[in-house]
Amino acid sequence: MEIRILKLVDILTKGFFSSSPFAGTHSLSCNFVVKARSTPPQPWCEGQCSVDGMPFLQYDNNNKATPLGDLGKEVDATNTWTELTESLKDIFEELRKQLLNMEPVADKTRYPHTWQVTTVSQYKGEQFVHAFWNFTTGEQSSFYFYPMNKIWGVIHDKDIGTMKQWKSNSELVQGLRKFSMGDSRHCLKEFLNHWKEMPSKY
């Protein structure tokens, strides 16, 4: 079972939800590193987002959002860009709280202060198809979350306690679901409209 789940997560995080396998489908994906603590001016959160595998946004908590590529330059002045970056900010602040709140009950010499967070949302037109969140510490995927049906799954037994704590945080769960099933749909719709105006780039 563990091998099967690991293979599934690997497929998803490598872009299974791109536009190529399914005609008319598009995906918004984000990949970030979140740290419980960092030494200023180093950011505690940084990463990027892509549409159909094409990066358009670089984000960290110090410099906020920076546009990447032609799509990023096209949409960085839009309200949708602002809404997306605000959603990311809220989610990763909540994730950081989770990490900080866990420190007192963990072995601080072994506690994983850094997590890699990957999310992909796929839509066909405006219809939600699928989404997932994958949480990784070190070199191994730890647990995952499917927002559509609120299913959490652990990949390594040692992370069951962490997963249960995150699962019980209703504010975090609501934020993850809102991003995957609401914000992503709106962003994809708006960004793809802009992308269609750049036929040589699409």
Short mmCIF file of C-alpha atoms in Angstrom, two decimals:
data_model
loop_
_atom_site.label_atom_id
_atom_site.label_comp_id
_atom_site.label_asym_id
_atom_site.label_seq_id
_atom_site.Cartn_x
_atom_site.Cartn_y
_atom_site.Cartn_z
CA MET A 1 0.00 0.00 0.00
CA GLU A 2 2.79 2.46 0.91
CA ILE A 3 4.58 1.89 -2.42
CA ARG A 4 1.35 2.43 -4.35
CA ILE A 5 0.62 5.69 -2.53
CA LEU A 6 4.17 6.95 -3.02
CA LYS A 7 3.94 6.25 -6.75
CA LEU A 8 0.61 8.08 -6.91
CA VAL A 9 2.00 11.14 -5.13
CA ASP A 10 5.05 11.10 -7.40
CA ILE A 11 2.83 11.08 -10.50
CA LEU A 12 0.71 13.92 -9.19
CA THR A 13 3.58 16.16 -8.16
CA LYS A 14 5.29 15.69 -11.52
CA GLY A 15 2.38 17.21 -13.35
CA PHE A 16 -0.21 14.51 -13.95
CA PHE A 17 -2.78 17.30 -13.78
CA SER A 18 -1.50 19.20 -16.79
CA SER A 19 -3.52 20.07 -19.85
CA SER A 20 -1.94 17.43 -22.09
CA PRO A 21 -3.51 14.14 -20.84
CA PHE A 22 -7.09 15.44 -20.92
CA ALA A 23 -8.39 17.70 -23.67
CA GLY A 24 -9.72 20.98 -22.32
CA THR A 25 -8.35 20.55 -18.81
CA HIS A 26 -6.07 23.01 -17.06
CA SER A 27 -4.26 23.04 -13.76
CA LEU A 28 -2.96 25.49 -11.20
CA SER A 29 -0.10 24.14 -9.12
CA CYS A 30 2.01 25.58 -6.32
CA ASN A 31 5.16 24.26 -4.68
CA PHE A 32 6.45 25.90 -1.50
CA VAL A 33 8.84 25.41 1.38
CA VAL A 34 7.51 26.48 4.79
CA LYS A 35 9.80 26.80 7.82
CA ALA A 36 8.79 27.09 11.44
CA ARG A 37 11.67 29.49 12.00
CA SER A 38 14.18 31.37 9.88
CA THR A 39 16.99 33.85 10.48
CA PRO A 40 16.15 37.31 9.09
CA PRO A 41 16.35 38.36 6.35
CA GLN A 42 15.88 34.78 5.17
CA PRO A 43 12.22 34.03 4.34
CA TRP A 44 10.29 31.39 6.25
CA CYS A 45 8.15 30.66 3.19
CA GLU A 46 9.11 30.66 -0.49
CA GLY A 47 8.11 28.95 -3.72
CA GLN A 48 6.25 29.39 -6.97
CA CYS A 49 2.97 28.71 -8.78
CA SER A 50 2.36 27.51 -12.34
CA VAL A 51 -0.48 27.25 -14.84
CA ASP A 52 -0.30 24.03 -16.87
CA GLY A 53 3.30 23.62 -15.74
CA MET A 54 4.38 27.13 -16.79
CA PRO A 55 5.65 29.20 -13.81
CA PHE A 56 4.04 32.61 -13.49
CA LEU A 57 4.49 33.60 -9.84
CA GLN A 58 7.40 33.58 -7.39
CA TYR A 59 6.46 34.21 -3.76
CA ASP A 60 8.18 34.64 -0.42
CA ASN A 61 7.02 36.29 2.78
CA ASN A 62 9.67 39.04 2.49
CA ASN A 63 9.33 40.20 -1.10
CA LYS A 64 5.77 38.93 -1.57
CA ALA A 65 4.86 38.10 -5.18
CA THR A 66 7.10 38.48 -8.22
CA PRO A 67 5.80 37.79 -11.75
CA LEU A 68 7.51 35.10 -13.82
CA GLY A 69 7.40 34.79 -17.62
CA ASP A 70 4.98 36.42 -20.01
CA LEU A 71 1.87 35.27 -18.18
CA GLY A 72 3.11 36.63 -14.88
CA LYS A 73 3.87 40.01 -16.43
CA GLU A 74 0.45 40.02 -18.05
CA VAL A 75 -1.55 39.35 -14.87
CA ASP A 76 0.50 40.86 -12.03
CA ALA A 77 -1.54 44.09 -12.01
CA THR A 78 -4.92 42.32 -11.87
CA ASN A 79 -7.22 41.92 -8.89
CA THR A 80 -6.99 38.15 -9.34
CA TRP A 81 -3.23 38.28 -8.80
CA THR A 82 -3.77 40.19 -5.56
CA GLU A 83 -6.45 37.76 -4.41
CA LEU A 84 -4.22 34.76 -5.15
CA THR A 85 -1.26 36.15 -3.23
CA GLU A 86 -3.50 37.00 -0.27
CA SER A 87 -4.86 33.44 -0.26
CA LEU A 88 -1.34 32.03 -0.32
CA LYS A 89 -0.31 34.34 2.51
CA ASP A 90 -3.22 33.20 4.69
CA ILE A 91 -2.61 29.50 4.05
CA PHE A 92 1.10 29.56 4.73
CA GLU A 93 0.74 31.68 7.84
CA GLU A 94 -1.67 29.05 9.14
CA LEU A 95 0.74 26.26 8.21
CA ARG A 96 3.54 28.04 10.02
CA LYS A 97 1.35 28.34 13.11
CA GLN A 98 0.87 24.59 12.98
CA LEU A 99 4.62 24.05 12.92
CA LEU A 100 5.25 26.47 15.78
CA ASN A 101 2.42 25.07 17.90
CA MET A 102 3.80 21.56 17.55
CA GLU A 103 7.28 22.43 18.83
CA PRO A 104 6.55 22.24 22.58
CA VAL A 105 5.30 18.65 22.30
CA ALA A 106 8.06 17.44 19.99
CA ASP A 107 11.71 16.58 20.37
CA LYS A 108 13.23 19.89 19.28
CA THR A 109 16.49 18.22 18.31
CA ARG A 110 14.68 16.01 15.80
CA TYR A 111 11.59 18.03 14.94
CA PRO A 112 11.27 18.72 11.19
CA HIS A 113 11.18 22.52 11.09
CA THR A 114 10.91 22.60 7.30
CA TRP A 115 8.09 21.24 5.17
CA GLN A 116 7.61 21.14 1.43
CA VAL A 117 4.02 21.79 0.40
CA THR A 118 2.71 20.90 -3.05
CA THR A 119 -0.81 21.49 -4.31
CA VAL A 120 -2.45 20.93 -7.69
CA SER A 121 -6.00 21.83 -8.72
CA GLN A 122 -7.42 20.66 -12.04
CA TYR A 123 -10.43 22.04 -13.87
CA LYS A 124 -12.17 21.36 -17.15
CA GLY A 125 -13.79 24.59 -18.16
CA GLU A 126 -15.19 25.85 -14.86
CA GLN A 127 -15.90 22.34 -13.59
CA PHE A 128 -13.73 21.09 -10.74
CA VAL A 129 -12.07 17.78 -11.64
CA HIS A 130 -9.60 16.99 -8.87
CA ALA A 131 -7.14 18.47 -6.40
CA PHE A 132 -4.65 17.36 -3.79
CA TRP A 133 -2.20 18.68 -1.22
CA ASN A 134 1.01 16.81 -0.47
CA PHE A 135 3.12 17.52 2.62
CA THR A 136 6.74 16.42 2.69
CA THR A 137 9.45 16.57 5.32
CA GLY A 138 13.03 15.69 4.45
CA GLU A 139 13.16 13.51 1.36
CA GLN A 140 9.92 11.63 2.01
CA SER A 141 6.27 12.47 1.43
CA SER A 142 4.57 12.38 4.83
CA PHE A 143 0.84 12.75 4.27
CA TYR A 144 -1.69 14.13 1.80
CA PHE A 145 -5.12 15.75 1.67
CA TYR A 146 -7.89 15.52 -0.93
CA PRO A 147 -10.03 18.65 -0.43
CA MET A 148 -13.05 17.52 -2.44
CA ASN A 149 -13.97 14.72 -0.03
CA LYS A 150 -11.87 15.88 2.95
CA ILE A 151 -9.79 12.71 2.93
CA TRP A 152 -6.43 12.72 4.71
CA GLY A 153 -3.93 9.90 4.28
CA VAL A 154 -0.61 9.19 5.92
CA ILE A 155 2.28 7.68 3.97
CA HIS A 156 4.65 7.03 6.86
CA ASP A 157 3.30 5.89 10.21
CA LYS A 158 5.65 8.20 12.10
CA ASP A 159 3.68 11.16 10.74
CA ILE A 160 0.25 10.01 11.94
CA GLY A 161 0.35 12.34 14.95
CA THR A 162 1.23 15.35 12.83
CA MET A 163 -1.44 14.55 10.27
CA LYS A 164 -4.10 14.23 12.97
CA GLN A 165 -3.18 17.61 14.41
CA TRP A 166 -3.40 19.27 11.01
CA LYS A 167 -6.64 17.44 10.24
CA SER A 168 -8.23 18.73 13.45
CA ASN A 169 -7.46 22.36 12.56
CA SER A 170 -10.76 23.43 11.00
CA GLU A 171 -9.39 26.82 9.93
CA LEU A 172 -6.53 25.17 8.05
CA VAL A 173 -8.81 22.59 6.40
CA GLN A 174 -11.24 25.29 5.33
CA GLY A 175 -8.39 27.35 3.86
CA LEU A 176 -6.99 24.41 1.90
CA ARG A 177 -10.42 23.55 0.48
CA LYS A 178 -11.21 27.16 -0.39
CA PHE A 179 -7.93 27.54 -2.25
CA SER A 180 -8.31 24.30 -4.21
CA MET A 181 -12.01 24.45 -5.02
CA GLY A 182 -12.64 28.19 -5.18
CA ASP A 183 -9.62 30.44 -5.56
CA SER A 184 -7.90 28.16 -8.07
CA ARG A 185 -10.97 28.03 -10.32
CA HIS A 186 -11.29 31.81 -10.37
CA CYS A 187 -7.56 32.31 -10.97
CA LEU A 188 -7.40 29.77 -13.79
CA LYS A 189 -10.39 31.32 -15.53
CA GLU A 190 -8.93 34.82 -15.39
CA PHE A 191 -5.34 33.87 -16.17
CA LEU A 192 -6.29 31.67 -19.13
CA ASN A 193 -8.32 34.54 -20.57
CA HIS A 194 -5.18 36.66 -20.47
CA TRP A 195 -3.10 33.81 -21.88
CA LYS A 196 -5.43 33.48 -24.86
CA GLU A 197 -4.53 37.04 -25.76
CA MET A 198 -0.93 35.88 -26.19
CA PRO A 199 -1.36 33.19 -28.92
CA SER A 200 2.35 32.98 -29.66
CA LYS A 201 3.00 32.06 -26.01
CA TYR A 202 0.19 29.54 -25.53
#
